[in-house]
XYZ file of C-alpha atoms in Angstrom:
536
model
C 0.175 0.018 -0.114
C 1.564 3.568 -1.014
C 0.590 6.823 0.120
C -3.269 6.126 1.501
C -5.886 6.398 -1.278
C -8.406 7.655 1.292
C -12.238 7.486 1.630
C -12.371 10.815 2.291
C -9.886 13.507 1.669
C -9.801 17.097 2.850
C -7.017 19.584 2.675
C -5.879 22.765 3.681
C -2.910 25.286 2.534
C -1.137 24.651 5.967
C 1.266 22.484 7.279
C 2.250 20.893 10.634
C 6.109 21.101 10.913
C 7.655 18.735 13.148
C 10.482 20.275 15.404
C 12.184 19.857 18.664
C 8.854 20.927 20.156
C 7.000 18.085 18.534
C 5.771 15.846 21.663
C 3.484 12.563 21.205
C 1.191 10.789 23.306
C -1.156 7.826 23.421
C -3.204 5.512 25.546
C -1.914 2.699 27.668
C -3.403 0.201 25.045
C -1.492 1.813 22.477
C 1.903 2.014 24.112
C 3.313 -0.279 21.886
C 2.431 1.608 18.621
C 3.708 4.898 20.098
C 6.944 3.321 20.927
C 7.237 2.216 17.187
C 6.576 5.382 16.253
C 9.171 7.176 18.291
C 11.708 4.839 16.794
C 10.633 5.315 13.286
C 10.719 9.029 13.411
C 14.080 9.807 15.585
C 16.662 8.303 13.347
C 16.222 10.841 10.326
C 14.726 13.810 12.212
C 17.123 13.545 15.382
C 13.728 14.984 17.156
C 13.712 13.765 20.855
C 10.004 13.448 20.776
C 8.908 13.202 24.417
C 5.755 11.890 25.265
C 3.083 14.862 26.992
C -0.146 15.454 28.024
C -1.350 17.427 25.257
C 0.938 16.585 22.410
C 1.484 17.241 18.725
C 0.910 13.958 17.540
C -1.580 11.993 19.329
C -2.797 8.390 19.039
C -6.199 6.897 20.292
C -8.993 4.480 19.750
C -12.207 5.365 17.916
C -14.874 3.196 18.456
C -16.937 4.300 15.187
C -14.007 2.769 12.796
C -13.854 -0.844 12.265
C -10.974 -3.202 12.738
C -7.778 -2.038 11.065
C -9.394 1.046 9.645
C -7.779 4.440 10.671
C -8.727 8.081 10.695
C -5.494 10.638 10.371
C -6.247 14.397 10.798
C -3.689 16.929 10.504
C -3.838 20.612 11.030
C -0.951 23.055 11.502
C -1.331 22.651 14.956
C -1.532 18.806 15.449
C -1.872 15.349 14.274
C -4.217 12.801 15.458
C -4.364 9.314 14.504
C -7.539 7.203 15.529
C -7.670 3.745 14.640
C -10.662 1.065 15.500
C -7.993 -1.137 17.387
C -4.074 -0.836 17.822
C -3.438 -2.260 14.418
C -5.686 0.689 12.609
C -3.570 3.153 14.817
C -0.594 1.606 13.325
C -1.374 1.874 9.852
C -2.441 5.365 10.372
C 1.234 5.780 11.825
C 2.626 4.446 8.449
C 0.378 6.856 6.585
C 1.782 9.729 8.662
C 5.296 8.678 7.950
C 4.567 8.360 4.221
C 3.212 12.130 4.068
C 6.874 13.266 5.385
C 9.424 13.515 3.062
C 11.242 9.898 1.863
C 14.411 10.841 4.063
C 12.208 9.994 7.097
C 13.311 6.294 6.209
C 16.453 6.926 6.519
C 18.754 5.288 9.660
C 20.791 8.210 10.482
C 19.978 12.321 10.739
C 19.633 13.918 7.335
C 20.963 17.517 7.590
C 18.783 20.235 6.236
C 15.671 18.482 5.758
C 12.668 20.502 6.678
C 9.972 17.680 8.322
C 6.593 18.957 7.191
C 2.966 17.247 7.021
C 0.485 18.816 4.654
C -2.841 19.425 6.900
C -4.836 16.679 5.624
C -7.754 14.338 6.706
C -7.632 10.620 5.634
C -10.234 7.918 6.570
C -9.182 4.772 5.259
C -9.868 0.962 6.075
C -8.707 -2.326 4.309
C -10.976 -4.537 1.997
C -9.467 -8.128 3.009
C -8.520 -9.253 6.333
C -5.884 -11.499 4.893
C -3.102 -9.318 3.104
C 0.055 -11.472 2.820
C 3.175 -12.635 1.575
C 4.663 -16.118 1.430
C 8.325 -16.371 1.851
C 9.855 -19.536 1.065
C 13.249 -19.801 3.199
C 13.584 -23.564 2.264
C 15.257 -23.685 -0.732
C 17.602 -20.381 -0.053
C 17.971 -19.837 3.687
C 17.475 -16.197 4.796
C 19.276 -15.025 7.877
C 17.297 -13.890 10.763
C 17.995 -9.967 10.045
C 16.822 -10.191 6.434
C 13.594 -11.894 7.702
C 12.925 -8.981 10.172
C 13.997 -6.458 7.308
C 11.395 -8.118 4.862
C 8.867 -8.066 7.971
C 9.653 -4.108 8.154
C 8.822 -3.913 4.466
C 5.545 -5.829 4.588
C 4.430 -3.236 7.860
C 5.288 -0.541 5.300
C 2.737 -2.205 3.004
C 0.123 -2.586 5.486
C 0.693 -6.368 4.686
C -0.637 -8.328 7.946
C 0.253 -12.157 7.222
C 3.441 -13.645 6.772
C 3.148 -17.151 5.203
C 6.420 -18.572 6.234
C 7.432 -21.508 4.314
C 9.945 -23.520 6.429
C 10.476 -27.076 5.212
C 10.979 -28.590 1.661
C 12.923 -31.211 -0.179
C 16.076 -28.719 -0.224
C 16.236 -27.861 3.485
C 14.201 -28.302 6.896
C 14.802 -24.681 8.683
C 13.184 -24.974 11.790
C 14.775 -26.558 15.136
C 12.482 -29.210 16.451
C 13.761 -30.466 19.578
C 12.260 -33.640 19.849
C 13.864 -34.391 16.732
C 17.390 -32.943 16.270
C 18.480 -34.728 13.389
C 15.812 -32.577 11.378
C 18.426 -29.504 11.366
C 21.491 -31.247 12.018
C 21.009 -33.140 8.736
C 18.331 -31.709 7.258
C 18.898 -27.857 7.061
C 22.351 -28.558 5.283
C 23.059 -29.618 1.470
C 25.908 -30.241 -0.415
C 25.349 -27.879 -3.191
C 22.545 -26.004 -5.514
C 21.444 -26.392 -8.835
C 22.105 -23.332 -10.698
C 19.470 -22.365 -13.417
C 15.823 -24.070 -14.024
C 16.339 -26.663 -16.456
C 16.905 -30.402 -15.756
C 20.416 -30.200 -17.058
C 21.326 -27.336 -15.141
C 24.503 -27.759 -13.194
C 25.414 -27.706 -9.478
C 27.454 -25.032 -7.873
C 29.411 -27.359 -5.862
C 28.806 -24.908 -2.719
C 27.422 -26.031 0.468
C 24.293 -24.276 1.502
C 21.801 -24.361 4.831
C 20.943 -22.853 8.103
C 18.065 -22.848 10.525
C 16.270 -20.644 13.238
C 16.503 -21.777 16.611
C 13.379 -21.591 18.553
C 14.681 -18.555 20.154
C 15.294 -16.983 16.502
C 11.449 -18.010 16.173
C 9.946 -16.429 18.968
C 12.125 -13.237 18.344
C 10.603 -12.947 14.837
C 7.240 -13.864 15.609
C 7.179 -11.441 18.444
C 8.951 -8.688 16.113
C 6.023 -9.488 13.663
C 3.268 -9.215 16.207
C 4.748 -5.691 17.101
C 4.080 -4.534 13.450
C 0.742 -6.060 13.486
C 1.555 -9.281 11.393
C 0.680 -12.583 12.117
C 3.293 -15.458 11.040
C 1.614 -18.556 9.693
C 4.350 -21.339 9.396
C 4.281 -23.941 6.895
C 5.637 -27.411 7.428
C 5.526 -29.443 4.106
C 3.736 -33.015 4.020
C 3.419 -35.653 2.905
C 5.568 -34.658 -0.277
C 8.289 -31.827 -0.420
C 9.910 -34.045 2.278
C 13.433 -35.278 1.311
C 15.117 -32.991 3.831
C 13.214 -34.926 6.549
C 13.998 -38.189 4.912
C 17.378 -37.415 4.924
C 17.231 -37.196 8.727
C 14.781 -39.736 9.169
C 15.019 -42.554 6.626
C 12.623 -44.734 8.314
C 9.939 -41.811 7.683
C 9.737 -42.649 3.983
C 8.456 -45.206 1.688
C 11.608 -47.117 0.777
C 13.482 -46.344 4.020
C 16.735 -46.081 2.097
C 18.927 -43.270 3.164
C 18.627 -40.344 1.357
C 20.584 -36.891 0.835
C 19.045 -33.486 1.145
C 17.765 -32.811 -2.384
C 20.262 -30.343 -4.346
C 17.777 -30.008 -7.347
C 14.583 -27.760 -7.977
C 11.156 -29.241 -9.043
C 9.583 -32.224 -7.373
C 11.324 -35.213 -5.829
C 9.513 -38.368 -5.993
C 10.352 -39.282 -2.540
C 7.417 -38.999 -0.122
C 6.103 -39.997 3.469
C 5.066 -43.637 4.418
C 1.712 -43.624 5.946
C 2.567 -45.835 9.217
C 1.234 -44.410 12.134
C 4.505 -43.613 13.578
C 4.853 -41.273 10.585
C 1.717 -39.583 11.808
C 2.831 -39.460 15.044
C 6.507 -37.966 13.956
C 4.754 -35.167 12.121
C 1.955 -34.331 15.025
C 4.914 -34.383 17.108
C 6.578 -31.572 15.184
C 3.014 -29.960 14.844
C 2.993 -29.701 18.896
C 6.341 -27.718 18.881
C 5.335 -25.596 16.058
C 1.994 -24.870 17.899
C 4.057 -23.656 20.875
C 5.980 -21.090 18.918
C 3.317 -19.857 16.617
C 0.215 -18.367 17.953
C -1.100 -17.994 14.510
C -4.968 -19.378 13.987
C -3.730 -21.076 10.969
C -0.813 -23.699 10.763
C 0.275 -24.601 7.174
C 0.773 -28.529 6.046
C 1.326 -28.247 2.496
C -0.101 -31.026 0.778
C 0.961 -29.789 -2.585
C 2.890 -31.786 -5.211
C 2.979 -35.053 -3.595
C 3.792 -37.595 -6.586
C 1.929 -40.926 -5.691
C 4.402 -43.244 -7.436
C 6.346 -44.648 -4.564
C 2.920 -45.407 -2.916
C 1.552 -47.088 -5.866
C 4.783 -49.254 -5.968
C 4.930 -50.392 -2.505
C 3.021 -53.402 -1.450
C 3.153 -52.280 2.297
C 1.406 -49.146 1.441
C -1.460 -50.943 -0.613
C -1.724 -52.880 2.625
C -1.761 -50.113 4.330
C -4.890 -48.705 2.257
C -6.827 -51.896 2.740
C -6.335 -51.532 6.627
C -7.736 -48.159 6.406
C -10.275 -49.009 3.577
C -9.082 -46.339 1.136
C -9.174 -47.127 -2.734
C -7.158 -44.342 -4.157
C -3.958 -42.496 -3.829
C -5.681 -39.384 -3.550
C -7.910 -40.096 -0.915
C -4.786 -41.808 1.101
C -3.231 -38.089 0.955
C -6.522 -36.570 2.125
C -6.637 -39.139 4.996
C -2.896 -38.393 6.107
C -3.728 -34.496 5.695
C -7.190 -35.334 7.527
C -4.980 -36.857 10.684
C -3.110 -33.659 10.897
C -6.388 -31.590 10.631
C -7.484 -33.530 13.558
C -4.648 -32.860 15.522
C -4.611 -28.890 14.811
C -8.390 -28.608 15.466
C -8.161 -30.543 18.665
C -5.475 -27.896 19.723
C -7.851 -25.107 18.554
C -5.951 -24.192 15.358
C -6.973 -24.414 12.078
C -5.529 -26.311 9.068
C -3.870 -24.224 6.064
C -3.009 -26.337 2.751
C -2.464 -25.733 -1.089
C -5.453 -26.170 -3.299
C -4.374 -29.883 -3.733
C -5.943 -30.782 -0.592
C -9.155 -30.243 -2.305
C -8.871 -33.330 -4.301
C -9.993 -35.673 -1.652
C -12.215 -35.291 1.469
C -11.503 -32.274 3.611
C -12.087 -31.177 7.157
C -14.842 -28.540 7.584
C -12.313 -26.233 9.202
C -9.529 -26.523 6.405
C -8.311 -23.122 4.649
C -7.203 -23.315 0.860
C -4.616 -21.531 -0.702
C -5.470 -21.417 -4.184
C -2.384 -21.163 -6.368
C -3.265 -22.805 -9.469
C -4.960 -20.280 -10.879
C -8.326 -19.699 -9.254
C -9.914 -23.060 -9.758
C -9.197 -24.067 -6.178
C -10.837 -20.553 -4.773
C -14.129 -21.480 -6.621
C -13.979 -25.048 -5.704
C -13.059 -24.408 -2.115
C -15.692 -21.517 -1.412
C -18.447 -23.277 -3.171
C -18.020 -26.365 -0.850
C -17.775 -23.944 2.350
C -14.163 -23.726 2.955
C -12.146 -20.358 3.343
C -9.919 -19.337 0.884
C -6.434 -17.183 0.270
C -6.243 -16.234 -3.184
C -2.496 -16.569 -4.762
C -2.936 -17.456 -8.483
C 0.485 -18.427 -9.792
C -0.639 -16.252 -13.046
C -1.104 -13.270 -11.070
C 1.100 -13.211 -7.901
C 3.868 -15.723 -7.930
C 6.697 -13.102 -7.520
C 9.690 -15.691 -8.523
C 8.098 -15.434 -12.193
C 9.632 -13.117 -14.725
C 8.915 -9.732 -14.981
C 9.176 -9.217 -18.655
C 10.042 -10.982 -22.144
C 13.471 -9.545 -21.815
C 16.173 -11.726 -22.394
C 17.963 -10.033 -19.719
C 15.501 -11.106 -16.875
C 17.415 -13.262 -14.205
C 16.847 -16.864 -14.785
C 13.442 -16.287 -16.367
C 10.970 -18.715 -15.009
C 7.232 -19.375 -16.157
C 5.199 -16.436 -17.473
C 6.009 -12.642 -17.525
C 4.479 -11.258 -14.472
C 4.398 -7.358 -15.171
C 3.929 -4.680 -12.487
C 0.294 -4.264 -14.566
C -0.343 -7.602 -14.371
C -0.155 -8.099 -10.754
C -1.789 -4.738 -9.901
C -4.575 -6.208 -11.827
C -5.319 -9.002 -8.990
C -8.467 -9.262 -7.464
C -8.879 -12.145 -4.795
C -12.418 -12.607 -5.178
C -13.508 -14.777 -8.527
C -16.467 -13.358 -10.575
C -18.480 -16.417 -10.556
C -18.894 -16.688 -6.743
C -22.344 -15.534 -5.196
C -22.167 -12.991 -2.525
C -22.463 -15.595 0.342
C -19.740 -17.682 -1.254
C -17.675 -14.781 -1.650
C -17.453 -14.451 1.874
C -14.991 -17.285 2.138
C -12.100 -15.511 0.420
C -10.353 -13.920 3.378
C -7.852 -12.405 1.324
C -4.918 -12.959 -0.893
C -1.405 -13.165 -0.980
C 1.994 -12.929 -3.154
C 4.342 -15.816 -3.277
C 7.971 -15.499 -3.494
C 9.765 -18.838 -3.968
C 13.680 -18.876 -4.049
C 14.885 -21.547 -5.729
C 16.690 -18.848 -7.881
C 16.852 -16.345 -5.305
C 19.919 -17.022 -3.567
C 20.496 -13.646 -1.724
C 18.542 -10.510 -0.170
C 18.982 -8.600 -2.897
C 17.422 -11.181 -5.671
C 14.563 -11.404 -3.182
C 14.231 -7.480 -3.308
C 14.492 -7.547 -7.401
C 11.552 -10.251 -7.561
C 9.564 -8.673 -4.691
C 9.637 -4.673 -5.433
C 7.619 -2.920 -6.842
C 5.219 -5.843 -7.443
C 4.501 -6.558 -3.573
C 3.515 -2.529 -3.734
C 0.959 -3.296 -6.465
C -0.283 -6.485 -4.310
C -0.335 -4.349 -1.305
C -2.897 -1.776 -2.621
C -4.922 -4.406 -4.469
C -5.540 -6.454 -1.429
C -6.166 -3.048 0.733
C -8.087 -1.020 -1.746
C -11.906 -1.059 -2.308
C -13.551 0.089 -5.275
C -12.089 0.840 -8.794
C -8.367 0.803 -9.224
C -6.638 2.328 -12.228
C -3.155 1.488 -12.854
C -2.281 4.844 -14.574
C -3.500 6.631 -11.294
C -1.113 4.136 -9.364
C 2.081 4.576 -11.351
C 2.761 8.066 -10.534
C 2.109 7.559 -6.889
C 4.630 4.257 -7.064
C 6.973 6.572 -8.695
C 7.093 8.662 -5.780
C 6.859 5.514 -3.456
C 10.392 4.474 -5.130
C 11.957 7.175 -3.093
C 11.070 5.643 0.124
C 12.323 2.248 -1.004
C 15.744 4.199 -2.265
C 16.021 5.540 1.345
C 15.606 2.007 2.902
C 17.981 0.221 0.668
C 15.763 -1.831 -1.137
C 17.166 -3.230 -4.489
C 13.928 -3.137 -6.420
C 13.475 -3.749 -10.432
C 13.587 -0.505 -12.167
C 10.773 0.129 -15.037
C 13.138 -0.072 -18.045
C 14.571 -3.400 -16.596
C 17.351 -5.207 -14.400
C 20.405 -3.152 -13.892
C 23.699 -4.840 -14.943
C 24.249 -6.534 -11.496
C 20.587 -7.964 -11.327
C 20.975 -10.041 -14.562
C 22.385 -13.785 -14.556
C 24.027 -14.155 -18.005
C 24.654 -17.628 -19.113
C 22.032 -19.413 -16.298
C 19.281 -20.946 -18.130
C 15.504 -20.322 -17.204
C 12.488 -22.295 -18.011
C 9.965 -19.666 -19.917
C 6.650 -20.331 -20.986
C 4.050 -18.477 -22.712
C 0.696 -17.768 -20.806
C -1.275 -20.348 -23.566
C 1.064 -22.680 -22.150
C 0.909 -22.343 -18.926
C -2.835 -22.346 -19.352
C -2.971 -25.681 -20.834
C -0.355 -27.144 -17.952
C -2.612 -25.621 -14.999
C -5.820 -26.916 -16.709
C -4.568 -30.406 -16.359
C -3.470 -30.356 -12.820
C -6.765 -28.972 -11.432
C -8.988 -31.483 -13.509
C -10.010 -33.317 -10.660
C -11.063 -30.471 -8.109
C -14.597 -30.710 -8.070
C -16.699 -27.734 -6.411
C -19.042 -30.474 -4.738
């Protein structure tokens, strides 16, 4: 979300000047927001910003505003930020910062800068309750510092949900104390594939890392202070080769494996023994203790069934359970995790493949293969987070230019992303209420540094944020000039975003093969993948 597009806007010729006489105040409920605002303003302005009974900047709650809504009134004498809840006040503070010169985002005093806010009245509220970004740290690990920085950038754009993809074939990133080999072994791989094609070489360079439970508590608390909920994801029953490298007995074959060094989908999946279900519910118990989120991700996507079909023990297990097909076997496994989470008062969150079998009533679906999953899930009465790959997969290439680094799939331009609407038009108003909102997904197979994450995410994540916040019609031609001003803020923050005329020389990856597709090719492929999803 950029400079706010207010529901109502009144301006005057006056300005509020922030100087060494500027004071701040807030009620006890807003003490954390007040402390954040002081910390945000002080580095660049150098202002002391002491608290006072009658202050220049006042934060308050207002009963006439809804959740996350805010009202910002600025006169030449003072600024008043009111919110329907503390989150609303926080977003009002973000709006106040964005009315100041972009230099306010620098981390040291800026000499010669006049700190003035135009007299203005803004009344704003979000359209969706789930405004998210999915960050994959399994393929390439991001150190804690960079995760905290990503959270700050989310908060700047009024995004409120970090879907944190913590485990996959290529790495297990979360410390689980009862199963220490998950990080002792599963957090490290001997090399990484460079490029997107199957023949791509390995780099010969070990890669890894993980977050201790103390790290996770810090990250979750840091996010909560910025009104961001962290939704963890622990993959199953596919995308688990890192776990199988640590504990081979969890696999169908039981054979020793390495943490996978290739991209794509590993054929190695979990077995369906009770001991394996118990292992993963044990993992989830520690996850529940670390993450207060109502939603807990369990994956459920891209699980190849070949090992199950070929394995006599799995066939016998299916007979024991009275299960006729592999899709229902996966549904049984996901259902067992769902029962465990439901008993703990949480809700299962999974990719739209979980719609291919029976699904518990409380399960929430992330619709990534276009919007078919969103439509089917909402029609079946399940809540939905829309994240269609053809609109909000930020690892996809950004143009047809041959200079795009490691070009993957279809081009998703800034204009394409800005057109994102999480609500499929074919849903009835009652069904549409199941659309919680949406998120952009950033997979990191080809993002091996925070600089590359910046390039892929921004400014497209700015467009996603506005699409998820704004009600009513949106006009890309009106968005573009506001974005140009907003880029000065990203410059001050040191974000290495993609420029409108293409990648800078050091953002290219010459000689590293990609895997581009046309939209026609992608449409055919996705249609094949979702052919067995039914709305009933």
